[in-house]
Coordinates of C-alpha atoms in Angstrom, one line a residue:
Chain A
M1 CA 46.3 237.1 153.1
L2 CA 49.0 237.3 155.7
P3 CA 46.6 238.2 158.6
A4 CA 44.5 235.2 157.6
L5 CA 47.5 233.0 157.5
R6 CA 48.8 234.2 160.9
S7 CA 45.3 233.8 162.4
E8 CA 45.2 230.3 161.1
L9 CA 48.5 229.4 162.6
L10 CA 47.2 230.3 166.0
K11 CA 44.6 227.6 165.7
F12 CA 47.3 224.9 165.2
R13 CA 47.8 225.0 168.9
R14 CA 45.0 222.5 169.2
W15 CA 45.9 219.0 170.4
S16 CA 43.8 217.5 167.6
V17 CA 45.9 219.2 164.9
L18 CA 49.2 218.3 166.6
A19 CA 47.9 214.7 167.1
G20 CA 47.3 214.4 163.3
A21 CA 51.0 215.2 162.7
G22 CA 52.0 212.9 165.5
V23 CA 50.0 210.1 164.0
M24 CA 51.6 210.7 160.6
I25 CA 55.1 210.6 162.0
A26 CA 54.6 207.7 164.3
A27 CA 52.7 205.5 161.9
S28 CA 55.1 206.2 159.1
A29 CA 58.0 205.4 161.3
G30 CA 56.2 202.2 162.2
I31 CA 55.6 201.1 158.7
S32 CA 59.2 201.9 157.8
Y33 CA 60.4 199.8 160.7
L34 CA 58.2 196.9 159.7
T35 CA 59.4 197.0 156.1
F36 CA 63.0 197.2 157.3
H37 CA 62.4 194.3 159.6
Q38 CA 60.9 192.2 156.9
I39 CA 63.8 192.7 154.6
T40 CA 66.5 192.2 157.1
S41 CA 64.9 189.1 158.7
G42 CA 65.1 187.3 155.3
A43 CA 61.4 187.3 154.5
T44 CA 60.5 186.4 150.9
G45 CA 57.6 187.1 148.7
R46 CA 56.9 188.6 145.3
E47 CA 55.9 191.9 146.8
L48 CA 59.3 192.1 148.5
T49 CA 61.5 191.2 145.5
D50 CA 62.0 194.7 144.2
L51 CA 62.4 196.1 147.8
I52 CA 65.1 193.5 148.6
A53 CA 66.9 194.3 145.3
A54 CA 66.8 198.0 146.0
F55 CA 67.8 197.8 149.7
P56 CA 71.6 197.9 149.3
T57 CA 71.5 200.6 146.6
T58 CA 71.5 204.4 146.9
L59 CA 67.7 204.3 146.7
G60 CA 67.4 201.7 149.4
L61 CA 66.5 204.1 152.2
L62 CA 63.9 205.8 150.0
A63 CA 62.4 202.5 149.1
V64 CA 61.9 201.6 152.8
V65 CA 60.7 205.0 154.0
G66 CA 58.5 205.4 150.9
Q67 CA 56.3 202.5 151.9
A68 CA 54.3 204.7 154.2
R69 CA 53.3 207.1 151.4
S70 CA 49.7 205.9 151.2
L71 CA 49.3 206.4 154.9
I72 CA 50.8 209.9 154.7
I73 CA 48.4 210.8 152.0
A74 CA 45.4 209.4 153.9
V75 CA 46.4 211.2 157.1
T76 CA 47.0 214.5 155.2
V77 CA 43.5 214.2 153.6
I78 CA 41.9 213.6 157.0
M79 CA 43.7 216.5 158.7
V80 CA 43.0 219.0 155.9
T81 CA 39.3 218.1 155.3
A82 CA 38.5 217.9 159.0
N83 CA 40.3 221.2 159.6
I84 CA 38.5 223.2 156.9
A85 CA 35.0 221.5 157.1
A86 CA 34.9 221.9 160.9
E87 CA 34.6 225.6 160.4
W88 CA 31.1 224.9 159.0
S89 CA 30.3 222.1 161.4
Q90 CA 31.1 224.0 164.6
G91 CA 29.8 227.3 163.2
T92 CA 33.1 229.3 163.5
L93 CA 33.1 230.2 159.9
R94 CA 30.6 233.0 160.4
N95 CA 32.9 234.6 163.1
L96 CA 35.8 234.5 160.6
L97 CA 33.7 236.0 157.7
I98 CA 32.5 238.9 159.8
R99 CA 36.1 239.8 160.6
E100 CA 37.4 239.0 157.1
P101 CA 34.6 239.2 154.6
R102 CA 37.0 238.9 151.6
R103 CA 36.4 235.2 151.3
L104 CA 39.1 234.4 148.9
R105 CA 41.7 236.0 151.2
L106 CA 40.3 234.0 154.1
L107 CA 40.5 230.7 152.1
A108 CA 44.0 231.5 150.8
G109 CA 45.2 232.3 154.3
K110 CA 43.7 229.0 155.6
M111 CA 45.2 227.0 152.7
G112 CA 48.6 228.7 153.1
A113 CA 48.7 227.7 156.7
L114 CA 47.6 224.2 156.0
L115 CA 50.2 223.8 153.2
L116 CA 52.8 225.0 155.6
F117 CA 51.7 222.6 158.2
V118 CA 51.6 219.7 155.8
T119 CA 55.0 220.6 154.5
V120 CA 56.5 220.7 158.0
S121 CA 54.7 217.5 159.0
G122 CA 55.6 215.7 155.8
T123 CA 59.2 216.7 156.1
L124 CA 59.4 215.7 159.7
T125 CA 57.8 212.4 158.9
L126 CA 60.4 211.6 156.2
V127 CA 63.3 212.8 158.4
V128 CA 62.2 210.8 161.5
S129 CA 61.6 207.6 159.4
A130 CA 64.9 208.0 157.6
A131 CA 66.8 208.6 160.9
L132 CA 65.1 205.6 162.5
I133 CA 66.0 203.2 159.6
I134 CA 69.6 204.5 159.4
S135 CA 70.1 204.0 163.1
L136 CA 68.5 200.6 163.1
A137 CA 70.7 199.5 160.1
R138 CA 73.8 200.7 161.9
S139 CA 72.8 199.0 165.1
Q140 CA 72.6 195.8 163.2
G141 CA 76.0 196.3 161.6
L142 CA 74.6 197.0 158.1
S143 CA 76.4 199.4 155.8
T144 CA 74.6 202.7 155.2
E145 CA 77.3 204.1 153.0
A146 CA 75.1 203.9 149.9
W147 CA 72.2 205.6 151.7
T148 CA 74.3 208.5 152.8
S149 CA 76.2 209.1 149.6
A150 CA 75.9 212.3 147.5
E151 CA 73.8 210.4 144.9
A152 CA 71.4 209.2 147.6
A153 CA 71.2 212.7 149.0
R154 CA 70.2 214.1 145.5
A155 CA 67.6 211.4 145.1
S156 CA 66.3 212.0 148.6
L157 CA 66.0 215.7 148.0
A158 CA 64.2 215.0 144.7
F159 CA 61.9 212.6 146.4
A160 CA 61.2 215.0 149.3
L161 CA 60.3 217.8 146.9
N162 CA 58.1 215.6 144.8
E163 CA 56.5 214.2 147.9
L164 CA 55.7 217.7 149.0
V165 CA 54.1 218.6 145.6
C166 CA 52.1 215.4 146.0
L167 CA 50.9 216.4 149.4
A168 CA 50.1 219.9 148.2
G169 CA 47.9 218.4 145.5
V170 CA 46.2 216.2 148.1
T171 CA 45.7 219.1 150.4
I172 CA 44.1 221.2 147.7
L173 CA 41.8 218.2 146.8
G174 CA 40.9 218.1 150.5
M175 CA 40.0 221.8 150.5
L176 CA 37.7 221.2 147.5
V177 CA 35.9 218.3 149.2
A178 CA 35.6 220.3 152.5
V179 CA 34.1 223.4 150.6
L180 CA 31.7 221.2 148.7
T181 CA 30.5 219.1 151.6
R182 CA 30.7 221.7 154.4
S183 CA 30.5 219.1 157.1
A184 CA 33.6 217.6 158.9
G185 CA 32.2 214.1 159.0
A186 CA 31.1 214.0 155.3
A187 CA 34.3 215.7 154.1
V188 CA 36.6 213.2 155.8
G189 CA 34.5 210.3 154.6
V190 CA 34.2 211.5 151.0
A191 CA 37.8 212.5 150.7
L192 CA 39.2 209.3 152.2
A193 CA 36.9 207.2 150.1
Y194 CA 38.0 209.0 147.0
V195 CA 41.7 208.7 147.8
L196 CA 41.4 205.0 148.5
V197 CA 38.8 203.6 146.0
P198 CA 37.5 205.1 142.8
E199 CA 40.7 205.7 140.9
G200 CA 41.8 202.2 141.6
L201 CA 38.6 200.9 140.3
V202 CA 39.0 203.0 137.1
A203 CA 42.5 201.6 136.8
M204 CA 41.1 198.1 136.8
V205 CA 38.7 198.7 133.9
W206 CA 40.4 201.5 131.9
L207 CA 44.1 201.8 132.7
D208 CA 44.9 204.3 130.1
A209 CA 42.4 206.9 131.4
S210 CA 43.3 206.2 135.1
K211 CA 46.8 207.6 134.6
W212 CA 45.4 211.1 134.2
L213 CA 43.3 211.0 137.4
P214 CA 44.4 213.4 140.1
V215 CA 45.5 211.3 143.1
R216 CA 47.3 208.8 140.8
V217 CA 49.1 211.7 139.0
F218 CA 50.1 213.3 142.4
N219 CA 51.5 209.9 143.5
Y220 CA 53.5 209.4 140.3
L221 CA 55.6 212.4 141.1
P222 CA 57.5 211.0 144.2
G223 CA 57.1 207.6 142.6
S224 CA 59.3 208.7 139.7
V225 CA 62.3 208.9 142.0
M226 CA 61.7 205.4 143.5
P227 CA 63.5 202.3 142.3
V228 CA 62.1 200.5 139.3
G229 CA 59.3 198.2 140.3
I230 CA 58.4 200.1 143.4
G231 CA 57.3 203.4 141.9
P232 CA 54.6 204.0 140.8
T233 CA 56.4 205.6 137.9
P234 CA 54.5 207.9 135.7
P235 CA 53.6 206.0 132.4
Q236 CA 53.1 209.4 130.6
G237 CA 56.5 210.6 131.7
Y238 CA 57.5 212.9 134.6
V239 CA 57.0 216.2 132.9
A240 CA 53.5 215.4 131.6
A241 CA 52.6 214.1 135.0
L242 CA 53.8 217.3 136.7
I243 CA 51.9 219.4 134.2
V244 CA 48.7 217.4 134.7
A245 CA 49.1 217.6 138.5
L246 CA 49.4 221.3 138.3
V247 CA 46.4 221.6 136.1
W248 CA 44.3 219.5 138.6
M249 CA 45.4 221.8 141.4
V250 CA 44.4 224.9 139.4
I251 CA 41.0 223.3 138.7
F252 CA 40.4 222.3 142.4
I253 CA 41.4 225.8 143.5
A254 CA 39.2 227.5 140.9
V255 CA 36.1 225.4 141.8
S256 CA 36.7 225.9 145.5
A257 CA 37.1 229.6 145.1
V258 CA 33.9 230.0 143.1
V259 CA 31.8 227.9 145.5
F260 CA 33.2 229.4 148.6
R261 CA 32.8 232.9 147.4
R262 CA 29.1 232.6 146.5
H263 CA 27.5 230.2 149.0
D264 CA 25.3 231.3 151.9
V265 CA 26.6 230.7 155.4
V266 CA 23.6 229.6 157.2
T267 CA 25.2 227.5 160.0
Chain B
M1 CA -8.8 252.8 164.4
P2 CA -5.5 254.2 163.2
S3 CA -3.6 251.3 161.7
L4 CA 0.0 250.4 162.6
S5 CA 1.0 250.2 159.1
T6 CA 4.7 249.6 158.2
R7 CA 6.2 253.0 158.1
N8 CA 9.5 254.5 158.9
S9 CA 9.3 257.1 161.7
S10 CA 10.0 260.7 161.2
R11 CA 12.6 260.4 164.0
T12 CA 15.7 262.2 163.1
P13 CA 18.6 259.9 162.3
G14 CA 22.1 260.2 163.8
P15 CA 24.3 263.3 163.8
N16 CA 25.3 263.0 160.2
G17 CA 21.8 262.1 159.0
T18 CA 22.9 258.6 157.8
P19 CA 21.0 255.8 159.2
A20 CA 23.1 253.0 160.6
I21 CA 21.0 250.5 158.6
A22 CA 18.6 251.1 155.8
T23 CA 17.0 248.3 153.8
N24 CA 15.0 248.7 150.6
G25 CA 12.9 245.8 149.4
L26 CA 15.4 243.3 150.9
S27 CA 14.4 239.7 150.2
K28 CA 15.8 236.3 150.6
R29 CA 14.5 233.1 149.2
F30 CA 15.6 229.6 150.1
G31 CA 14.1 227.4 147.4
P32 CA 10.4 228.0 147.3
R33 CA 10.4 229.6 150.7
K34 CA 10.7 233.4 151.1
A35 CA 12.4 234.0 154.4
V36 CA 12.6 237.7 154.1
D37 CA 10.0 239.4 151.9
G38 CA 10.6 243.0 150.6
L39 CA 11.9 244.3 153.9
S40 CA 12.2 248.1 154.0
I41 CA 13.4 249.4 157.3
T42 CA 15.7 252.0 158.8
V43 CA 17.6 252.0 162.0
P44 CA 18.9 255.5 163.0
S45 CA 22.4 255.9 164.2
G46 CA 23.0 256.2 167.9
T47 CA 20.0 254.1 169.0
I48 CA 19.4 250.8 170.5
A49 CA 17.0 249.2 168.1
G50 CA 15.1 246.1 169.0
F51 CA 14.3 243.5 166.4
V52 CA 11.4 241.3 167.4
G53 CA 9.4 238.6 165.7
P54 CA 8.2 235.1 166.3
N55 CA 10.5 232.1 165.5
G56 CA 10.9 231.8 161.7
A57 CA 10.0 235.4 161.1
G58 CA 13.2 236.1 159.2
K59 CA 15.2 237.9 161.9
T60 CA 18.3 235.8 161.8
T61 CA 18.3 235.7 158.0
T62 CA 18.0 239.5 157.9
L63 CA 20.9 239.8 160.4
R64 CA 23.0 237.4 158.3
M65 CA 22.4 239.4 155.2
L66 CA 23.5 242.6 157.0
L67 CA 26.6 240.8 158.1
G68 CA 27.5 239.6 154.6
L69 CA 27.0 235.9 155.4
V70 CA 24.0 235.4 153.1
R71 CA 23.4 237.1 149.7
P72 CA 20.0 238.7 149.2
T73 CA 17.8 237.4 146.4
E74 CA 16.3 240.9 145.7
G75 CA 16.5 244.4 147.0
G76 CA 19.4 246.1 148.7
A77 CA 20.5 247.9 151.8
T78 CA 23.1 250.2 153.2
V79 CA 25.0 249.6 156.5
L80 CA 26.7 252.7 157.9
G81 CA 25.9 254.3 154.6
I82 CA 27.8 251.7 152.6
P83 CA 26.0 249.4 150.1
L84 CA 25.4 245.8 151.3
S85 CA 27.3 244.6 148.3
D86 CA 30.5 245.9 149.8
P87 CA 31.0 244.2 153.2
P88 CA 34.8 244.7 153.3
S89 CA 34.1 248.4 153.5
Y90 CA 31.7 248.4 156.4
L91 CA 32.3 245.2 158.3
P92 CA 35.5 246.4 160.0
R93 CA 33.3 248.9 161.8
V94 CA 30.6 246.4 162.7
G95 CA 30.5 243.8 165.4
G96 CA 28.2 240.8 165.0
L97 CA 26.9 237.9 167.0
V98 CA 24.5 235.7 165.2
D99 CA 22.8 232.6 166.6
A100 CA 24.6 230.9 169.5
P101 CA 28.2 231.9 170.0
T102 CA 30.7 229.5 168.5
F103 CA 34.4 228.9 169.3
Y104 CA 37.2 226.5 169.0
P105 CA 36.5 224.6 172.2
S106 CA 40.1 223.3 172.8
L107 CA 41.5 226.9 172.5
S108 CA 41.3 229.3 175.4
G109 CA 38.9 232.1 175.4
R110 CA 41.8 234.5 174.9
T111 CA 43.2 232.5 172.0
N112 CA 39.8 232.4 170.4
L113 CA 39.7 236.2 170.5
E114 CA 43.3 236.5 169.3
V115 CA 42.4 234.4 166.2
L116 CA 39.8 237.0 165.3
A117 CA 41.9 240.0 166.3
Q118 CA 44.8 238.7 164.1
L119 CA 42.4 238.1 161.3
G120 CA 40.9 241.6 161.5
G121 CA 44.2 243.3 161.9
L122 CA 43.3 244.5 165.4
P123 CA 45.9 245.1 168.1
R124 CA 46.2 242.5 170.9
S125 CA 45.2 245.2 173.4
R126 CA 41.7 244.9 172.1
V127 CA 41.6 241.3 173.4
D128 CA 42.4 242.5 176.9
A129 CA 40.0 245.3 176.7
V130 CA 37.0 243.2 175.6
L131 CA 37.8 240.5 178.1
E132 CA 37.6 243.1 180.8
T133 CA 34.4 244.5 179.5
V134 CA 32.6 241.1 179.6
E135 CA 34.4 240.2 182.9
L136 CA 36.1 237.1 181.6
T137 CA 39.7 238.1 182.3
D138 CA 40.0 235.6 185.1
R139 CA 39.0 232.7 183.0
A140 CA 40.6 233.8 179.8
K141 CA 43.2 231.1 179.8
D142 CA 40.7 228.2 180.2
P143 CA 39.6 226.3 177.2
A144 CA 36.4 227.8 175.8
G145 CA 34.8 224.3 175.8
R146 CA 34.8 224.3 179.6
Y147 CA 32.9 227.6 179.9
S148 CA 29.4 227.7 181.3
H149 CA 26.6 228.8 179.0
G150 CA 26.6 232.3 180.4
M151 CA 30.4 232.6 180.0
K152 CA 30.1 231.4 176.4
Q153 CA 27.5 234.1 175.7
R154 CA 29.9 236.7 177.2
L155 CA 32.7 235.5 175.1
G156 CA 30.5 235.8 172.0
L157 CA 29.8 239.3 173.0
A158 CA 33.5 239.9 173.4
M159 CA 34.0 238.7 169.9
A160 CA 31.4 241.2 168.6
L161 CA 33.0 244.0 170.6
L162 CA 36.5 243.3 169.4
P163 CA 36.7 245.9 166.6
G164 CA 35.3 248.6 168.8
P165 CA 32.3 248.7 166.4
E166 CA 30.2 251.7 165.5
L167 CA 27.3 249.3 164.9
L168 CA 26.7 246.2 166.9
I169 CA 24.4 243.6 165.5
V170 CA 23.5 240.9 168.0
D171 CA 21.1 238.0 168.1
E172 CA 19.7 237.1 171.5
P173 CA 22.7 238.5 173.5
A174 CA 21.0 237.9 176.8
N175 CA 20.4 234.2 176.1
G176 CA 21.8 232.2 179.0
L177 CA 22.7 235.1 181.1
D178 CA 21.7 235.2 184.8
P179 CA 19.7 238.3 186.1
L180 CA 22.9 240.1 187.0
G181 CA 24.4 239.4 183.6
I182 CA 21.3 240.8 182.0
I183 CA 21.5 243.9 184.0
Q184 CA 25.2 244.3 183.1
L185 CA 24.4 243.7 179.5
R186 CA 21.7 246.4 179.6
D187 CA 24.2 248.8 181.2
L188 CA 26.8 247.9 178.5
L189 CA 24.4 248.6 175.7
R190 CA 23.3 251.9 177.2
G191 CA 27.0 252.8 177.6
L192 CA 27.7 252.0 174.0
R193 CA 24.7 254.1 172.9
A194 CA 26.0 257.0 175.1
Q195 CA 29.2 256.8 173.0
G196 CA 27.1 257.3 169.9
K197 CA 27.2 253.6 168.8
T198 CA 24.2 251.9 167.3
I199 CA 23.0 248.6 168.6
F200 CA 20.6 246.4 166.6
L201 CA 19.5 243.5 168.7
S202 CA 17.1 240.7 168.2
S203 CA 15.6 239.4 171.4
H204 CA 12.7 237.4 172.7
L205 CA 13.0 239.1 176.0
L206 CA 10.4 241.7 175.3
G207 CA 10.5 243.1 178.8
E208 CA 14.2 243.8 178.4
L209 CA 13.7 245.4 175.0
E210 CA 11.0 247.6 176.3
R211 CA 13.6 248.9 178.9
V212 CA 16.5 249.6 176.6
A213 CA 15.2 249.9 173.0
D214 CA 14.4 253.4 171.7
W215 CA 13.6 252.0 168.2
L216 CA 11.7 248.9 167.3
V217 CA 11.4 246.8 164.2
V218 CA 8.7 244.1 164.3
L219 CA 8.9 241.3 161.8
N220 CA 6.5 238.6 160.9
E221 CA 6.7 236.1 158.0
G222 CA 9.6 238.1 156.5
R223 CA 7.8 241.4 156.5
A224 CA 8.0 244.4 158.7
L225 CA 4.9 245.1 160.7
F226 CA 6.4 248.2 162.4
C227 CA 9.5 250.2 162.2
G228 CA 9.9 253.3 164.3
P229 CA 10.4 254.7 167.8
S230 CA 9.3 252.3 170.5
S231 CA 7.4 255.1 172.2
D232 CA 5.2 255.4 169.0
L233 CA 4.4 251.8 169.1
L234 CA 3.7 251.6 172.8
D235 CA 1.8 254.9 173.1
R236 CA -0.5 253.9 170.3
R237 CA -1.4 250.8 172.2
R238 CA -2.2 252.3 175.5
E239 CA -5.8 252.3 176.6
L240 CA -8.0 255.0 178.1
V241 CA -10.4 253.9 180.8
V242 CA -13.3 256.3 181.1
E243 CA -15.7 256.0 184.0
A244 CA -19.0 257.8 184.4
D245 CA -22.1 257.3 186.6
E246 CA -24.5 258.3 183.9
P247 CA -25.0 255.9 180.9
A248 CA -25.8 258.9 178.7
Q249 CA -22.3 260.3 179.6
L250 CA -20.7 257.0 178.5
D251 CA -22.8 257.0 175.3
L252 CA -21.5 260.5 174.5
V253 CA -17.9 259.5 175.1
A254 CA -18.4 256.3 173.0
R255 CA -19.8 258.3 170.2
I256 CA -16.9 260.8 170.3
A257 CA -14.3 258.1 170.4
G258 CA -16.0 256.1 167.7
D259 CA -16.2 259.0 165.4
A260 CA -12.4 259.5 166.0
G261 CA -11.9 256.0 164.7
Y262 CA -10.9 254.2 167.9
T263 CA -12.0 250.8 169.2
I264 CA -14.2 250.9 172.2
N265 CA -15.0 248.2 174.7
R266 CA -17.8 248.8 177.2
E267 CA -17.5 247.2 180.7
G268 CA -20.4 248.2 183.0
R269 CA -19.9 251.8 184.0
S270 CA -16.6 252.2 182.1
L271 CA -15.3 252.3 178.6
R272 CA -11.9 251.1 177.4
I273 CA -10.7 253.0 174.4
A274 CA -7.6 251.9 172.5
C275 CA -6.0 255.2 171.5
P276 CA -2.9 257.3 171.9
I277 CA -2.4 258.8 175.3
G278 CA -2.8 262.3 173.9
F279 CA -6.5 261.6 173.1
A280 CA -7.5 261.9 176.8
E281 CA -7.3 265.7 176.7
E282 CA -9.1 265.9 173.3
L283 CA -11.8 263.7 174.6
D284 CA -12.3 265.8 177.7
R285 CA -12.5 268.9 175.5
R286 CA -15.1 267.5 173.1
V287 CA -17.2 266.1 175.9
R288 CA -17.4 269.5 177.6
Q289 CA -18.1 271.1 174.2
A290 CA -21.0 268.7 173.8
G291 CA -22.3 269.8 177.1
G292 CA -21.2 266.8 179.1
A293 CA -19.6 266.8 182.5
R294 CA -15.9 266.0 183.1
V295 CA -15.2 262.3 182.9
V296 CA -12.8 260.3 184.9
T297 CA -10.0 258.8 182.8
H298 CA -7.2 256.4 183.6
V299 CA -4.4 255.4 181.3
I300 CA -3.6 251.7 181.1
G301 CA -0.3 251.1 179.3
A302 CA 0.0 248.2 176.9
D303 CA 3.4 246.6 177.3
L304 CA 5.5 245.4 174.4
E305 CA 4.4 241.8 174.9
E306 CA 0.7 242.6 174.6
T307 CA 1.4 244.9 171.7
F308 CA 3.5 242.4 169.9
L309 CA 0.9 239.6 170.3
R310 CA -1.9 241.9 169.1
M311 CA 0.1 242.9 166.1
L312 CA 0.7 239.2 165.2
Q313 CA -3.0 238.4 165.6
N314 CA -4.0 241.3 163.4
D315 CA -1.5 240.2 160.8
R316 CA -3.0 236.8 160.4

């Protein structure tokens, strides 16, 4: 698997890949800034109540930076599905399979590289956004003592780790969609649509069932560290949510492996 | 007339007796359509084998099965003596180029090759070597998306040559090459054959195949119409033109050739007989045995294009 992973990392030199990470970092920093500005400019509104309450606490920084999580998930899904499905769309998959016919190794190497990339991008995104908000707060004479305390550091680490597990789940979901659709355009469309729409619709009509759906479960994990009211906190409890998240990942990996191993490469 | 039935030639395979490719009833069905239908062919080691057939004949599907990209529906094959079901064992010794070459357009030609070299566990020196072979060293650092059609074709060939393969399977390698490029490709293929490698190439440039291929497989509607030495195919389709002043002489020749099972066309004071080149001597002997005078004979060679078209017509 290591040759496949190293081979995949060579492909990250493409501007399109780096641009995806850049968009994630920049857009997330932008959303964090807007949220910070809304709070510090005295804006009011029901949606801000919990944020304003959490702002001066040890979880205040997390609450602000965490507002970009939906965007981070969306950008991750786009990057992953486009990257994998493009191998079919541009026909490069056949070159890869001739050189590495053990398909599961190829897929594992590709996923390993993508997970690494998402981990680095996600971490950078959080760090850049946090650094931006801290420096903005200090420039406006606001105290950041609570945000940089030991308790805040522990919460931030827990949040970051859970966020990375969430992104891993989304990445693996993206792999499944790409393997099933085998077209960059279709993969991005289907994955994005799934992340944004169906689970929310299910939640509107059957809330109890919706808490077990994959993207919601992935999102509960970092949400469990967030201040109350911001979340989303896992209604089934953190441990149950984590187990279900891992089960979904295993299912996605298994289906992807079976489909990828058997299908004919005719493009 | 002797029929050109599908048969495998008696030509001796490579040094160790193992054919580079041997298929046995290989078939591939896509839904109701049978793209490859019970294909049984061999390609001896150390040859340049041409793979010809009209569009939709099943050539690319066959090549994809050999390269492990498509699973056969029925039948089997061996590649370099290894079963088709075990591509990880033979593909490291095989180079493949199927359909148009594809790359990551924003990566340089060199990086595109490095991706595959890294994947296949090949040393970086192979990248330099194949770039030099296809004469792309000067443009290696440019994004592959900016290459001309011919350069892309050469890069595709470089990809196929990366592992230093014993067997090269290529689909239309001359596509997009200028005349000089085609000559260089021809020299490259001959050079590889001289090293004992096997090349299995599909091409629509029948003139080129006729120059380089010493083994031919002709495919139509998923079935092999011919598999054997190219000389066998071409010799059988040569024509003998027999001229004589006396109509009785021509009648004698026509009777002898007809009894031997060959097709005869009469044109004024000459006869055209579709037969192997070796029949001329036999014909002359039988005419003199029958008391006839020597006849004037000329050999007209049927080229691969004519032969191919006639085979397709006969197959309908």
